[in-house]
Short mmCIF file of C-alpha atoms (C1' of nucleotides) in Angstrom, two decimals:
data_model
loop_
_atom_site.label_atom_id
_atom_site.label_comp_id
_atom_site.label_asym_id
_atom_site.label_seq_id
_atom_site.Cartn_x
_atom_site.Cartn_y
_atom_site.Cartn_z
CA MET A 1 15.66 5.39 -28.59
CA ARG A 2 12.17 6.44 -27.53
CA ILE A 3 10.27 5.16 -24.56
CA GLY A 4 8.27 2.59 -26.50
CA LEU A 5 11.36 0.86 -27.77
CA LEU A 6 13.00 0.93 -24.38
CA ALA A 7 9.86 -0.64 -22.99
CA LYS A 8 9.90 -3.38 -25.62
CA ARG A 9 13.59 -4.11 -25.05
CA THR A 10 13.19 -4.48 -21.30
CA GLY A 11 9.73 -6.01 -21.14
CA CYS A 12 8.67 -3.09 -19.01
CA GLU A 13 5.51 -1.00 -19.40
CA VAL A 14 5.92 2.56 -20.68
CA GLU A 15 4.11 3.84 -17.60
CA THR A 16 6.51 1.95 -15.37
CA ILE A 17 9.50 3.60 -17.00
CA ARG A 18 7.99 7.04 -16.42
CA TYR A 19 7.18 5.98 -12.87
CA TYR A 20 10.82 5.03 -12.23
CA GLU A 21 11.89 8.41 -13.56
CA LYS A 22 9.44 10.18 -11.25
CA GLU A 23 10.74 8.12 -8.33
CA GLY A 24 14.33 9.10 -9.16
CA LEU A 25 15.50 5.57 -10.02
CA LEU A 26 16.02 6.18 -13.67
CA ALA A 27 17.78 9.41 -14.79
CA ALA A 28 15.58 11.73 -16.83
CA PRO A 29 16.71 11.56 -20.47
CA ILE A 30 16.98 14.50 -22.78
CA ARG A 31 13.97 15.44 -24.87
CA ASP A 32 13.78 15.76 -28.64
CA GLY A 33 12.08 18.60 -30.52
CA SER A 34 8.65 17.10 -29.90
CA GLY A 35 9.23 16.78 -26.19
CA TYR A 36 9.67 13.01 -26.40
CA ARG A 37 12.15 11.25 -24.12
CA ARG A 38 15.32 10.09 -25.92
CA TYR A 39 17.10 7.26 -24.13
CA GLU A 40 20.75 6.18 -24.44
CA GLY A 41 22.49 2.91 -23.82
CA ARG A 42 23.10 3.74 -20.17
CA HIS A 43 19.38 4.08 -19.58
CA LEU A 44 18.78 0.62 -21.03
CA GLU A 45 21.45 -0.71 -18.68
CA ASP A 46 20.06 1.12 -15.68
CA LEU A 47 16.57 -0.09 -16.40
CA GLN A 48 17.74 -3.69 -16.80
CA PHE A 49 19.57 -3.34 -13.47
CA ILE A 50 16.35 -2.19 -11.85
CA ARG A 51 14.20 -4.89 -13.47
CA HIS A 52 16.69 -7.57 -12.54
CA CYS A 53 16.59 -6.49 -8.91
CA ARG A 54 12.82 -6.29 -9.01
CA SER A 55 12.68 -9.83 -10.38
CA LEU A 56 14.57 -10.79 -7.21
CA GLY A 57 11.78 -9.25 -5.14
CA MET A 58 13.77 -6.23 -4.00
CA ARG A 59 11.99 -3.03 -3.17
CA LEU A 60 12.57 0.20 -4.98
CA ALA A 61 14.16 1.74 -1.86
CA GLU A 62 16.65 -1.11 -1.78
CA ILE A 63 17.35 -0.81 -5.49
CA ARG A 64 18.04 2.89 -4.96
CA ILE A 65 20.71 1.90 -2.41
CA LEU A 66 22.23 -0.64 -4.83
CA LEU A 67 22.31 1.98 -7.59
CA ASN A 68 24.22 4.25 -5.24
CA PHE A 69 26.76 1.53 -4.59
CA ARG A 70 27.24 1.07 -8.28
CA ASP A 71 28.01 4.73 -8.66
CA GLN A 72 30.33 4.82 -5.64
CA PRO A 73 32.49 1.76 -6.28
CA HIS A 74 34.92 2.36 -3.39
CA GLN A 75 32.33 2.07 -0.68
CA ASP A 76 32.42 -0.91 1.65
CA CYS A 77 30.04 -3.54 0.24
CA GLU A 78 28.95 -4.74 3.68
CA GLN A 79 25.62 -2.98 3.25
CA VAL A 80 25.04 -4.81 -0.02
CA ASN A 81 25.53 -8.09 1.73
CA ARG A 82 23.24 -7.14 4.58
CA LEU A 83 20.62 -5.96 2.17
CA LEU A 84 20.64 -9.33 0.38
CA ASP A 85 20.64 -11.23 3.66
CA ALA A 86 17.59 -9.27 4.79
CA GLN A 87 15.85 -10.04 1.54
CA ILE A 88 16.65 -13.75 1.85
CA ILE A 89 15.29 -13.84 5.39
CA ARG A 90 12.15 -11.98 4.29
CA VAL A 91 11.50 -14.51 1.54
CA GLN A 92 12.15 -17.45 3.89
CA GLU A 93 9.77 -16.09 6.44
CA GLN A 94 7.07 -15.53 3.86
CA MET A 95 7.49 -19.06 2.59
CA LEU A 96 7.12 -20.48 6.05
CA ALA A 97 3.96 -18.45 6.61
CA MET A 98 2.59 -19.62 3.25
CA GLN A 99 3.35 -23.24 4.09
CA THR A 100 1.24 -22.97 7.24
CA LEU A 101 -1.43 -21.18 5.28
CA LEU A 102 -1.56 -23.92 2.66
CA GLU A 103 -1.93 -26.62 5.29
CA GLN A 104 -4.74 -24.69 6.94
CA LEU A 105 -6.50 -24.17 3.63
CA ASN A 106 -6.23 -27.83 2.70
CA LEU A 107 -7.64 -28.91 6.05
CA LEU A 108 -10.55 -26.53 5.58
CA ARG A 109 -11.09 -27.63 2.01
CA ALA A 110 -11.30 -31.26 3.11
CA GLU A 111 -14.40 -30.39 5.15
CA CYS A 112 -16.53 -30.35 2.04
CA VAL A 113 -16.36 -32.92 -0.68
CA VAL A 114 -19.81 -32.98 -2.25
CA ARG A 115 -21.92 -30.29 -3.72
CA GLN A 116 -24.71 -29.36 -1.37
CA GLN A 117 -26.66 -26.57 0.25
CA SER A 118 -24.26 -24.24 1.95
CA VAL A 119 -25.98 -24.87 5.32
CA GLU A 120 -24.71 -28.42 5.09
CA CYS A 121 -21.28 -27.50 3.72
CA GLY A 122 -18.47 -28.53 6.00
CA ILE A 123 -16.42 -25.49 5.05
CA MET A 124 -19.17 -23.05 5.98
CA LYS A 125 -19.94 -24.99 9.17
CA THR A 126 -16.29 -24.86 10.18
CA LEU A 127 -16.00 -21.16 9.47
CA ASN A 128 -19.20 -20.49 11.45
CA LEU A 129 -18.05 -22.51 14.42
CA ALA A 130 -14.65 -20.87 14.38
CA ALA A 131 -16.39 -17.47 14.41
CA LYS A 132 -18.16 -18.60 17.60
CA GLY A 133 -14.78 -19.24 19.16
CA GLU A 134 -14.76 -22.99 18.74
CA LYS A 135 -11.81 -25.02 17.54
CA CYS A 136 -11.34 -25.37 13.82
CA PRO A 137 -9.23 -27.96 11.99
CA CYS A 138 -7.39 -25.21 10.13
CA HIS A 139 -6.08 -23.53 13.27
CA GLU A 140 -5.46 -26.79 15.18
CA MET B 1 -19.75 -3.31 23.96
CA ARG B 2 -17.84 -0.36 22.55
CA ILE B 3 -15.38 -0.48 19.70
CA GLY B 4 -12.26 -0.60 21.94
CA LEU B 5 -13.49 -3.72 23.69
CA LEU B 6 -14.45 -5.39 20.43
CA ALA B 7 -10.99 -4.57 19.10
CA LYS B 8 -9.37 -6.09 22.19
CA ARG B 9 -11.47 -9.22 22.03
CA THR B 10 -10.69 -9.87 18.38
CA GLY B 11 -7.10 -8.62 18.26
CA CYS B 12 -8.16 -6.20 15.58
CA GLU B 13 -7.33 -2.49 15.39
CA VAL B 14 -10.14 -0.03 16.04
CA GLU B 15 -9.48 1.61 12.67
CA THR B 16 -9.76 -1.76 10.97
CA ILE B 17 -13.19 -2.35 12.46
CA ARG B 18 -14.41 1.03 11.20
CA TYR B 19 -12.85 0.22 7.86
CA TYR B 20 -14.80 -3.08 7.63
CA GLU B 21 -17.97 -1.19 8.41
CA LYS B 22 -17.25 1.33 5.69
CA GLU B 23 -16.58 -1.51 3.25
CA GLY B 24 -19.88 -3.15 4.11
CA LEU B 25 -18.36 -6.27 5.64
CA LEU B 26 -19.43 -5.57 9.18
CA ALA B 27 -22.98 -4.32 9.86
CA ALA B 28 -23.14 -0.79 11.26
CA PRO B 29 -24.11 -1.08 14.95
CA ILE B 30 -26.49 1.25 16.75
CA ARG B 31 -25.08 4.32 18.43
CA ASP B 32 -25.46 5.35 22.05
CA GLY B 33 -26.28 8.82 23.31
CA SER B 34 -22.72 10.02 22.74
CA GLY B 35 -22.62 8.74 19.13
CA TYR B 36 -20.42 5.80 20.11
CA ARG B 37 -20.85 2.43 18.34
CA ARG B 38 -22.50 -0.22 20.49
CA TYR B 39 -21.72 -3.78 19.37
CA GLU B 40 -23.70 -6.97 20.08
CA GLY B 41 -22.63 -10.60 20.15
CA ARG B 42 -23.41 -11.03 16.48
CA HIS B 43 -20.89 -8.34 15.59
CA LEU B 44 -18.21 -10.15 17.54
CA GLU B 45 -19.04 -13.32 15.68
CA ASP B 46 -19.05 -11.58 12.29
CA LEU B 47 -15.72 -9.92 13.00
CA GLN B 48 -14.18 -13.19 14.08
CA PHE B 49 -15.49 -14.78 10.89
CA ILE B 50 -13.83 -12.03 8.88
CA ARG B 51 -10.55 -12.22 10.79
CA HIS B 52 -10.46 -15.98 10.51
CA CYS B 53 -10.88 -15.79 6.75
CA ARG B 54 -8.25 -13.03 6.57
CA SER B 55 -5.83 -15.24 8.52
CA LEU B 56 -6.34 -17.74 5.71
CA GLY B 57 -5.21 -15.11 3.24
CA MET B 58 -8.59 -14.48 1.72
CA ARG B 59 -9.44 -11.14 0.18
CA LEU B 60 -12.18 -8.93 1.45
CA ALA B 61 -14.18 -9.47 -1.79
CA GLU B 62 -14.06 -13.19 -1.19
CA ILE B 63 -15.03 -12.86 2.42
CA ARG B 64 -18.01 -10.78 1.32
CA ILE B 65 -19.11 -13.72 -0.81
CA LEU B 66 -18.67 -16.16 2.08
CA LEU B 67 -20.71 -13.87 4.36
CA ASN B 68 -23.47 -13.96 1.77
CA PHE B 69 -23.43 -17.76 1.79
CA ARG B 70 -23.71 -17.77 5.52
CA ASP B 71 -26.82 -15.66 5.31
CA GLN B 72 -28.38 -17.67 2.47
CA PRO B 73 -27.95 -21.22 3.83
CA HIS B 74 -29.87 -22.98 1.01
CA GLN B 75 -27.56 -21.86 -1.77
CA ASP B 76 -25.46 -24.43 -3.53
CA CYS B 77 -22.03 -24.45 -1.86
CA GLU B 78 -20.18 -25.12 -5.12
CA GLN B 79 -18.97 -21.52 -5.25
CA VAL B 80 -17.53 -21.84 -1.73
CA ASN B 81 -15.53 -24.85 -2.85
CA ARG B 82 -14.30 -23.08 -5.96
CA LEU B 83 -13.34 -20.05 -3.96
CA LEU B 84 -11.24 -22.15 -1.64
CA ASP B 85 -9.68 -24.07 -4.52
CA ALA B 86 -8.69 -20.78 -6.16
CA GLN B 87 -7.16 -19.59 -2.93
CA ILE B 88 -5.18 -22.84 -2.55
CA ILE B 89 -3.89 -22.57 -6.11
CA ARG B 90 -2.91 -18.95 -5.57
CA VAL B 91 -0.91 -19.82 -2.45
CA GLN B 92 0.73 -22.78 -4.20
CA GLU B 93 1.76 -20.62 -7.12
CA GLN B 94 3.16 -17.97 -4.86
CA MET B 95 5.14 -20.56 -2.96
CA LEU B 96 6.63 -21.93 -6.13
CA ALA B 97 7.61 -18.40 -7.25
CA MET B 98 9.19 -17.79 -3.85
CA GLN B 99 11.12 -21.01 -4.01
CA THR B 100 12.68 -19.93 -7.30
CA LEU B 101 13.30 -16.47 -5.85
CA LEU B 102 15.06 -17.90 -2.83
CA GLU B 103 17.36 -20.02 -4.97
CA GLN B 104 18.23 -17.00 -7.13
CA LEU B 105 18.95 -14.88 -4.09
CA ASN B 106 21.14 -17.54 -2.51
CA LEU B 107 23.15 -17.90 -5.74
CA LEU B 108 23.62 -14.14 -5.90
CA ARG B 109 24.52 -13.94 -2.22
CA ALA B 110 27.22 -16.56 -2.70
CA GLU B 111 29.02 -14.20 -5.07
CA CYS B 112 30.33 -12.16 -2.15
CA VAL B 113 31.79 -13.66 0.97
CA VAL B 114 34.23 -11.08 2.24
CA ARG B 115 33.86 -7.49 3.10
CA GLN B 116 35.41 -5.32 0.40
CA GLN B 117 35.02 -2.29 -1.79
CA SER B 118 31.78 -2.55 -3.68
CA VAL B 119 33.67 -2.39 -6.97
CA GLU B 120 35.17 -5.77 -6.05
CA CYS B 121 31.97 -7.19 -4.62
CA GLY B 122 30.77 -10.24 -6.52
CA ILE B 123 27.14 -9.31 -5.95
CA MET B 124 27.54 -5.87 -7.46
CA LYS B 125 29.63 -7.26 -10.30
CA THR B 126 26.98 -9.84 -11.08
CA LEU B 127 24.19 -7.26 -10.99
CA ASN B 128 26.16 -4.99 -13.30
CA LEU B 129 26.93 -7.71 -15.80
CA ALA B 130 23.32 -8.84 -15.78
CA ALA B 131 22.25 -5.26 -16.51
CA LYS B 132 24.56 -5.41 -19.57
CA GLY B 133 22.62 -8.44 -20.76
CA GLU B 134 25.15 -11.07 -19.73
CA LYS B 135 24.32 -14.28 -17.98
CA CYS B 136 23.94 -14.20 -14.23
CA PRO B 137 24.02 -17.18 -11.85
CA CYS B 138 20.69 -16.16 -10.36
CA HIS B 139 18.83 -16.37 -13.67
CA GLU B 140 20.75 -19.36 -15.02
"C1'" DG C 1 -14.92 22.49 39.74
"C1'" DT C 2 -11.44 21.53 36.89
"C1'" DT C 3 -8.04 18.79 35.09
"C1'" DT C 4 -6.22 14.56 33.47
"C1'" DG C 5 -6.46 10.62 30.81
"C1'" DA C 6 -8.68 7.20 28.32
"C1'" DC C 7 -11.71 6.53 25.16
"C1'" DC C 8 -14.59 7.78 21.00
"C1'" DC C 9 -15.89 10.42 16.44
"C1'" DT C 10 -15.17 11.90 11.20
"C1'" DG C 11 -12.43 12.59 7.44
"C1'" DT C 12 -8.31 12.56 4.84
"C1'" DA C 13 -3.82 11.12 3.37
"C1'" DG C 14 -0.23 7.71 3.11
"C1'" DT C 15 1.69 2.89 2.08
"C1'" DG C 16 4.15 0.13 -2.57
"C1'" DA C 17 4.62 -0.50 -7.13
"C1'" DC C 18 2.50 0.03 -10.29
"C1'" DT C 19 -1.94 0.39 -13.74
"C1'" DA C 20 -5.46 2.80 -16.22
"C1'" DC C 21 -7.40 6.31 -17.97
"C1'" DA C 22 -8.60 11.37 -19.72
"C1'" DG C 23 -7.42 14.69 -22.67
"C1'" DG C 24 -4.24 16.32 -25.44
"C1'" DG C 25 -0.03 16.64 -29.03
"C1'" DT C 26 3.17 14.53 -32.89
"C1'" DA C 27 4.87 11.69 -36.67
"C1'" DT C 28 4.39 8.83 -40.55
"C1'" DC C 29 2.25 6.41 -44.14
"C1'" DC C 30 -1.26 6.07 -47.74
"C1'" DG D 1 -6.17 15.04 -45.45
"C1'" DG D 2 -7.09 11.09 -42.68
"C1'" DA D 3 -5.83 6.96 -40.15
"C1'" DT D 4 -2.86 4.98 -37.03
"C1'" DA D 5 0.66 4.57 -33.84
"C1'" DC D 6 3.13 6.73 -30.88
"C1'" DC D 7 4.16 10.30 -27.22
"C1'" DC D 8 2.98 13.81 -23.31
"C1'" DT D 9 1.08 15.28 -18.40
"C1'" DG D 10 -1.64 14.55 -14.60
"C1'" DT D 11 -4.82 12.16 -11.77
"C1'" DA D 12 -7.22 8.36 -9.80
"C1'" DG D 13 -7.48 3.55 -8.71
"C1'" DT D 14 -5.62 -0.93 -6.77
"C1'" DC D 15 -5.51 -3.58 -1.71
"C1'" DA D 16 -6.05 -3.71 3.15
"C1'" DC D 17 -5.16 -1.33 6.06
"C1'" DT D 18 -2.48 2.56 9.09
"C1'" DA D 19 -1.72 7.13 10.80
"C1'" DC D 20 -2.86 11.24 11.79
"C1'" DA D 21 -5.55 15.97 12.54
"C1'" DG D 22 -8.86 18.01 14.93
"C1'" DG D 23 -12.48 17.45 17.60
"C1'" DG D 24 -16.09 15.40 21.35
"C1'" DT D 25 -17.33 12.45 25.85
"C1'" DC D 26 -16.83 10.59 30.28
"C1'" DA D 27 -15.16 9.09 34.82
"C1'" DA D 28 -12.15 9.58 38.37
"C1'" DA D 29 -8.65 12.18 40.90
"C1'" DC D 30 -7.21 16.37 42.94
#
DNA sequence: GTTTGACCCTGTAGTGACTACAGGGTATCC
DNA sequence: GGATACCCTGTAGTCACTACAGGGTCAAAC
């Protein structure tokens, strides 16, 4: 199949597929007489593997490691487990940070309820006072 | 004060301060005889304003808008409110996505409990099957 | 008087994972 | 023969920095 069909089948942009090839994640396929890429079933599978991992928030470098494991099935899978654990911890930490962020934003947002001149706006007042080093509701 | 002191006072990297100047967020200060930047109190305040907004996850483009509001105090603050609302929604959406992500990762992680050859590893097996289009626990 | 070290300058390139062209070639249908 | 849809390479842009390279300035210590 050609790149456009592969893209359609995986829900991936054509440019992204070429990018994965350039990055060494997806094997370069053979070319037809016109110089077009001709993909086989294994490319579809590889690309779906990559997209699946990406949908789990993994980085390309990590996916490269996982692809290696797939191709060397007798390696100890400890690294796979550690990789996933690291990813889980990363997501948990980001969620915690975002929770704090959301609380801060809501507190700041509550400073202004009515439409008014920005000089009277509680949000702007709070941001200005915080810039002067005073306490703000959003950071305690 | 010179850039190093400003950096220390705000917890901001020297390069970041120069970057904000280049991006037009922080006014260019006057230079002394050696060509060094000499900052005043207002620069400290501006930088703290910027860093405070950044700590709330706002983008530089949004901070630029907020800085404009600060300097035009008789503008209607409606846009400030909308900007904050958009930021809150963005964070909420990201948190929801991360929650789903975390659940998917945990389900995948549960596929492997013991250390073994990667060919036997439940995580690798699951990823491989998913790449073949089969159902995976992480995506239902 | 020179050397050391801390500070400052400009400018460019790199990060990650794409995305968006520009400028061209190819294939197929009408 | 022309329109359209597809494909190619290569480069630049995104965002908010970060990390140099290669140089200048200044004060204190030796």
